[in-house]
Short mmCIF file of C-alpha atoms in Angstrom, two decimals:
data_model
loop_
_atom_site.label_atom_id
_atom_site.label_comp_id
_atom_site.label_asym_id
_atom_site.label_seq_id
_atom_site.Cartn_x
_atom_site.Cartn_y
_atom_site.Cartn_z
CA MET D 204 5.97 26.46 -15.40
CA THR D 205 4.48 23.03 -16.21
CA ALA D 206 7.93 21.68 -17.07
CA GLN D 207 9.23 22.89 -13.71
CA ILE D 208 6.37 21.16 -11.85
CA LEU D 209 7.01 17.91 -13.74
CA SER D 210 10.70 17.97 -12.80
CA TYR D 211 9.74 18.23 -9.11
CA ILE D 212 7.14 15.42 -9.15
CA PRO D 213 9.47 12.75 -7.63
CA VAL D 214 10.31 15.13 -4.76
CA ILE D 215 6.65 16.12 -4.29
CA LEU D 216 5.68 12.42 -4.12
CA GLN D 217 8.30 11.86 -1.42
CA ILE D 218 6.86 14.75 0.59
CA ILE D 219 3.31 13.39 0.13
CA LEU D 220 4.38 9.92 1.23
CA PHE D 221 6.20 11.34 4.26
CA LEU D 222 3.09 13.32 5.31
CA VAL D 223 0.77 10.32 4.83
CA MET D 224 3.02 8.09 6.94
CA LEU D 225 3.40 10.86 9.55
CA GLY D 226 -0.38 11.05 9.75
CA MET D 227 -0.54 7.28 10.22
CA GLY D 228 2.01 7.54 13.03
CA LEU D 229 -0.28 10.01 14.80
CA THR D 230 -2.85 7.19 15.12
CA LEU D 231 -0.39 4.60 16.51
CA THR D 232 0.80 3.60 19.97
CA ILE D 233 3.24 0.97 21.23
CA LYS D 234 0.19 -1.22 21.97
CA ASP D 235 -0.37 -1.61 18.22
CA PHE D 236 2.99 -3.34 17.89
CA LYS D 237 2.27 -5.52 20.93
CA ARG D 238 -0.89 -6.88 19.32
CA VAL D 239 1.19 -9.76 17.94
CA GLY D 240 0.92 -11.32 21.39
CA VAL D 241 -2.78 -10.50 21.78
CA ALA D 242 -4.06 -11.71 18.39
CA PRO D 243 -1.13 -13.72 16.97
CA LYS D 244 -3.10 -15.76 14.42
CA ALA D 245 -4.77 -12.77 12.74
CA ILE D 246 -1.51 -10.80 12.72
CA PHE D 247 0.48 -13.73 11.31
CA VAL D 248 -2.05 -14.47 8.55
CA GLY D 249 -2.28 -10.78 7.63
CA LEU D 250 1.49 -10.33 7.48
CA PHE D 251 2.02 -13.60 5.60
CA ASN D 252 -0.53 -12.49 2.99
CA GLN D 253 1.00 -9.02 2.65
CA ILE D 254 4.67 -9.98 2.59
CA VAL D 255 4.60 -13.41 0.90
CA LEU D 256 1.32 -14.23 -0.87
CA VAL D 257 0.66 -10.88 -2.58
CA PRO D 258 4.05 -10.84 -4.42
CA ILE D 259 3.57 -14.53 -5.37
CA ILE D 260 0.10 -13.75 -6.76
CA ALA D 261 1.52 -10.80 -8.73
CA PHE D 262 4.32 -12.93 -10.14
CA THR D 263 1.79 -15.63 -11.14
CA ILE D 264 -0.35 -13.03 -12.95
CA ILE D 265 2.72 -11.76 -14.81
CA ALA D 266 3.55 -15.33 -15.88
CA ILE D 267 0.01 -15.89 -17.21
CA VAL D 268 -1.06 -12.52 -18.61
CA PRO D 269 1.03 -11.06 -21.47
CA MET D 270 2.32 -7.62 -20.47
CA GLN D 271 5.27 -5.42 -21.24
CA PRO D 272 8.30 -5.83 -18.92
CA MET D 273 8.06 -2.29 -17.49
CA VAL D 274 4.35 -2.75 -16.75
CA ALA D 275 5.05 -6.15 -15.18
CA MET D 276 7.75 -4.63 -12.99
CA GLY D 277 5.29 -1.94 -11.94
CA LEU D 278 2.90 -4.66 -10.80
CA MET D 279 5.66 -6.29 -8.72
CA ILE D 280 6.53 -2.93 -7.15
CA VAL D 281 2.88 -2.48 -6.14
CA ALA D 282 2.76 -6.04 -4.77
CA CYS D 283 5.65 -5.52 -2.35
CA CYS D 284 4.27 -2.26 -0.86
CA PRO D 285 1.60 -3.24 1.73
CA GLY D 286 -1.27 -0.90 2.50
CA GLY D 287 -0.78 2.42 4.24
CA ALA D 288 -3.16 4.90 5.87
CA VAL D 289 -5.87 4.44 3.22
CA SER D 290 -6.27 0.72 4.01
CA ASN D 291 -6.87 1.71 7.66
CA LEU D 292 -9.61 4.10 6.52
CA PHE D 293 -11.21 1.42 4.31
CA SER D 294 -11.16 -1.10 7.19
CA HIS D 295 -12.87 1.43 9.43
CA LEU D 296 -15.55 2.19 6.82
CA ALA D 297 -16.15 -1.55 6.27
CA LYS D 298 -16.76 -2.01 10.04
CA GLY D 299 -13.71 -4.26 10.23
CA ASP D 300 -11.16 -4.54 13.04
CA THR D 301 -9.51 -1.12 12.77
CA ALA D 302 -7.00 -1.89 15.53
CA LEU D 303 -5.86 -5.00 13.63
CA SER D 304 -5.61 -2.96 10.42
CA ILE D 305 -3.45 -0.32 12.08
CA SER D 306 -1.25 -2.98 13.69
CA LEU D 307 -0.72 -4.80 10.38
CA THR D 308 0.15 -1.54 8.64
CA ALA D 309 2.55 -0.54 11.41
CA ILE D 310 4.41 -3.87 11.54
CA SER D 311 4.52 -4.36 7.76
CA SER D 312 5.92 -0.83 7.35
CA LEU D 313 8.97 -1.94 9.32
CA ILE D 314 9.34 -5.38 7.72
CA THR D 315 9.13 -4.10 4.14
CA ILE D 316 12.12 -1.84 4.65
CA ILE D 317 14.10 -5.08 4.22
CA THR D 318 11.80 -7.12 1.93
CA ILE D 319 11.17 -4.48 -0.76
CA PRO D 320 14.75 -4.33 -2.16
CA PHE D 321 14.99 -8.15 -2.18
CA ILE D 322 11.68 -8.66 -3.99
CA ILE D 323 12.26 -5.87 -6.51
CA ASN D 324 15.82 -6.94 -7.38
CA PHE D 325 14.69 -10.56 -7.78
CA SER D 326 11.84 -9.37 -10.04
CA LEU D 327 14.16 -7.18 -12.11
CA ASP D 328 16.38 -10.19 -12.87
CA ALA D 329 13.42 -12.50 -13.56
CA ILE D 330 11.41 -10.07 -15.71
CA LEU D 331 14.01 -7.88 -17.43
CA GLY D 332 16.84 -10.44 -17.56
CA THR D 333 20.19 -9.08 -18.72
CA SER D 334 18.71 -5.63 -19.33
CA SER D 335 18.04 -5.38 -15.59
CA LYS D 336 21.75 -4.83 -14.91
CA SER D 337 21.34 -1.13 -15.63
CA ILE D 338 18.37 -0.93 -13.22
CA GLN D 339 19.07 -2.19 -9.70
CA LEU D 340 18.11 -1.19 -6.19
CA PRO D 341 21.29 -0.89 -4.11
CA PHE D 342 20.38 -2.59 -0.83
CA GLY D 343 21.88 -0.16 1.71
CA PRO D 344 20.71 3.13 0.15
CA THR D 345 17.28 1.61 -0.60
CA VAL D 346 16.78 0.50 3.00
CA PHE D 347 17.75 3.99 4.18
CA ASN D 348 15.47 5.74 1.63
CA ILE D 349 12.46 3.58 2.46
CA PHE D 350 13.15 4.00 6.19
CA LYS D 351 13.21 7.80 5.95
CA LEU D 352 10.00 7.85 3.87
CA THR D 353 7.98 5.30 5.87
CA ALA D 354 9.27 4.17 9.27
CA LEU D 355 10.84 7.52 10.25
CA PRO D 356 7.66 9.62 9.77
CA VAL D 357 5.64 6.89 11.53
CA LEU D 358 8.00 7.07 14.52
CA ILE D 359 7.84 10.89 14.52
CA GLY D 360 4.04 10.69 14.42
CA MET D 361 4.02 8.23 17.33
CA TYR D 362 6.27 10.55 19.34
CA ILE D 363 3.93 13.51 18.67
CA LYS D 364 0.95 11.36 19.73
CA HIS D 365 2.76 10.40 22.94
CA LYS D 366 3.61 14.01 23.75
CA PHE D 367 0.34 15.58 22.56
CA PRO D 368 -2.38 12.88 22.83
CA LEU D 369 -5.30 15.34 22.79
CA PHE D 370 -4.07 16.94 19.56
CA SER D 371 -3.62 13.50 17.95
CA GLU D 372 -7.08 12.35 19.00
CA LYS D 373 -8.76 15.47 17.60
CA SER D 374 -6.79 15.07 14.36
CA LYS D 375 -7.90 11.46 13.64
CA SER D 376 -10.72 12.18 11.19
CA VAL D 377 -8.70 14.92 9.46
CA ILE D 378 -5.75 12.53 9.13
CA SER D 379 -7.87 9.74 7.62
CA TRP D 380 -9.63 11.85 5.02
CA GLY D 381 -6.60 14.08 4.49
CA SER D 382 -4.54 11.02 3.57
CA GLY D 383 -7.12 10.14 0.93
CA ILE D 384 -7.01 13.64 -0.52
CA VAL D 385 -3.21 13.78 -0.78
CA ILE D 386 -3.18 10.33 -2.41
CA ILE D 387 -5.59 11.66 -5.04
CA LEU D 388 -3.12 14.53 -5.54
CA ALA D 389 -0.35 11.95 -5.98
CA LEU D 390 -2.40 10.21 -8.70
CA VAL D 391 -2.93 13.52 -10.52
CA LEU D 392 0.83 14.14 -10.43
CA MET D 393 1.38 10.61 -11.76
CA ILE D 394 -0.92 11.27 -14.74
CA MET D 395 0.97 14.51 -15.45
CA LYS D 396 4.25 12.58 -15.40
CA LEU D 397 2.87 9.95 -17.78
CA GLU D 398 1.75 12.64 -20.21
CA GLU D 399 5.35 13.88 -20.22
CA ILE D 400 6.76 10.50 -21.31
CA GLY D 401 3.87 9.35 -23.52
CA ASP D 402 0.12 8.76 -23.76
CA SER D 403 -1.25 8.13 -20.23
CA TRP D 404 -4.24 6.26 -21.72
CA TYR D 405 -1.78 3.82 -23.30
CA PHE D 406 -0.23 3.04 -19.90
CA ILE D 407 -3.68 2.60 -18.36
CA LYS D 408 -4.71 0.07 -21.02
CA ALA D 409 -1.38 -1.75 -20.78
CA SER D 410 -1.64 -2.33 -17.03
CA PHE D 411 -5.41 -2.46 -16.46
CA LEU D 412 -5.99 -6.23 -16.70
CA GLY D 413 -3.04 -7.09 -14.46
CA VAL D 414 -4.10 -4.48 -11.92
CA ILE D 415 -7.71 -5.72 -11.79
CA LEU D 416 -6.61 -9.35 -11.42
CA LEU D 417 -4.12 -8.52 -8.65
CA ASN D 418 -6.62 -6.45 -6.68
CA VAL D 419 -9.48 -8.96 -6.90
CA ALA D 420 -7.22 -11.99 -6.29
CA THR D 421 -5.51 -10.51 -3.23
CA LEU D 422 -8.78 -9.34 -1.69
CA SER D 423 -10.26 -12.82 -2.20
CA VAL D 424 -7.21 -14.73 -0.95
CA GLY D 425 -6.96 -12.42 2.05
CA TYR D 426 -10.56 -13.04 3.08
CA PHE D 427 -10.82 -16.77 2.43
CA SER D 428 -7.39 -17.62 3.86
CA ALA D 429 -8.45 -15.95 7.11
CA LYS D 430 -11.87 -17.62 7.18
CA SER D 431 -10.33 -21.05 6.46
CA LEU D 432 -8.31 -20.62 9.67
CA LYS D 433 -11.50 -19.76 11.61
CA ILE D 434 -10.64 -16.10 12.04
CA SER D 435 -13.69 -13.90 12.70
CA THR D 436 -15.45 -12.26 9.76
CA LYS D 437 -14.59 -8.82 11.11
CA GLN D 438 -10.87 -9.65 11.17
CA ALA D 439 -11.06 -11.58 7.88
CA ALA D 440 -12.53 -8.49 6.20
CA THR D 441 -9.65 -6.42 7.59
CA ILE D 442 -7.04 -8.93 6.39
CA ALA D 443 -8.67 -8.91 2.93
CA ILE D 444 -8.49 -5.10 2.76
CA GLU D 445 -4.90 -5.05 4.04
CA SER D 446 -3.96 -7.68 1.42
CA GLY D 447 -5.66 -5.94 -1.50
CA MET D 448 -5.18 -2.23 -0.75
CA GLN D 449 -1.52 -1.53 -1.47
CA ASN D 450 0.52 1.59 -0.70
CA ASN D 451 0.60 2.80 -4.29
CA VAL D 452 2.17 6.14 -3.32
CA LEU D 453 5.19 4.27 -1.94
CA GLY D 454 5.26 2.24 -5.17
CA MET D 455 5.22 5.37 -7.33
CA THR D 456 7.90 6.99 -5.17
CA ILE D 457 10.21 3.97 -5.47
CA ALA D 458 9.73 3.86 -9.24
CA LEU D 459 10.21 7.60 -9.82
CA SER D 460 12.90 8.61 -7.34
CA ALA D 461 16.40 9.21 -8.69
CA GLY D 462 18.01 7.47 -5.72
CA LEU D 463 15.92 4.36 -6.34
CA LEU D 464 14.65 3.05 -9.72
CA ASN D 465 14.07 6.32 -11.60
CA GLU D 466 11.78 4.58 -14.12
CA PRO D 467 8.50 6.52 -14.71
CA LYS D 468 7.06 3.69 -16.87
CA MET D 469 7.18 1.35 -13.85
CA ALA D 470 5.37 3.96 -11.78
CA ALA D 471 2.40 3.92 -14.18
CA THR D 472 1.11 0.58 -12.89
CA ALA D 473 1.16 1.86 -9.30
CA GLY D 474 -0.83 4.91 -10.36
CA VAL D 475 -3.45 2.79 -12.15
CA TYR D 476 -3.61 0.44 -9.15
CA GLY D 477 -4.37 3.36 -6.84
CA VAL D 478 -7.40 4.37 -8.91
CA VAL D 479 -8.69 0.81 -9.40
CA MET D 480 -8.35 -0.20 -5.74
CA CYS D 481 -10.29 2.88 -4.60
CA VAL D 482 -13.13 2.13 -7.04
CA ILE D 483 -13.28 -1.55 -6.07
CA ALA D 484 -13.05 -0.55 -2.39
CA VAL D 485 -16.49 1.08 -2.62
CA GLY D 486 -18.07 -2.29 -3.45
CA VAL D 487 -15.86 -4.18 -0.97
CA ILE D 488 -16.85 -1.83 1.87
CA ALA D 489 -20.55 -2.27 1.04
CA ILE D 490 -20.23 -6.09 0.96
CA PHE D 491 -18.24 -6.41 4.19
CA THR D 492 -20.46 -3.91 6.03
CA ARG D 493 -23.52 -5.98 5.12
CA ILE D 494 -21.93 -9.33 6.04
CA ILE D 495 -20.63 -8.07 9.40
CA ALA D 496 -23.97 -6.40 10.25
CA ARG D 497 -25.85 -9.59 9.38
CA GLU D 498 -23.58 -11.70 11.59
CA LYS D 499 -23.95 -9.23 14.45
CA LYS D 500 -27.73 -9.29 14.10
CA THR D 501 -27.75 -13.11 14.07
CA ALA D 502 -25.54 -13.26 17.19
CA LEU D 503 -27.90 -10.91 19.08
CA SER D 504 -31.08 -12.77 18.10
#
């Protein structure tokens, strides 16, 4: 029975990712995509961090910190998968700009359909060298696979919200916390998969330093890059969370799926990142909540 479950893990992860993105779509409207014109600076900085800076930071960490090629590739996969529904929840809990968070997630979900295969294939050549020739992401099929697992469920969710707004509104809290629960389930499945191919503790130790550095660095760069451009603290906190809280379920799905990379060892880093970012998020939420509350109190006095 256990062997059967393990063989279905890649498919189960795809279903989980589809449901999480569907839930996110239930919180979106066309207005979220139009926010580019309303708050262009915050949107541009957030997207630039997510799409450009985060992969550069990951690549820099790989160049500095000794790590095995498969672990390093896992870090790059994480870096090119911007935050999903969980980052929206964290932004809300931190008293950040939830609308900005949702908009960044929505827009980046469309952009990364194109950027993910480019970044991963470049990283495969740079990190694995000649051995990467046996592991490549074919551009067309990859774009289609990522579209059907991310953008398609988001669009379906948006359509449901448009047709049944009352249902979508009542489902908001269930969607937010439900997304967190299914992501925890995805992490459990990931650990089971790692036990199948080796010692899961070994993979955790191998990727832990790189994961910590990436999470802390991207959170910091996200916040201070926004503040240096005189973006409000509330929006800067949101940009930090969107920069540091990656869609690790998408990363694991890309690494494990037969139509994509089909490399469980690369998925390990995404699994570890999911655990680490949730733990660090507790402290980040507490810090941002305090800073934003203090600024609000000062403005009222």
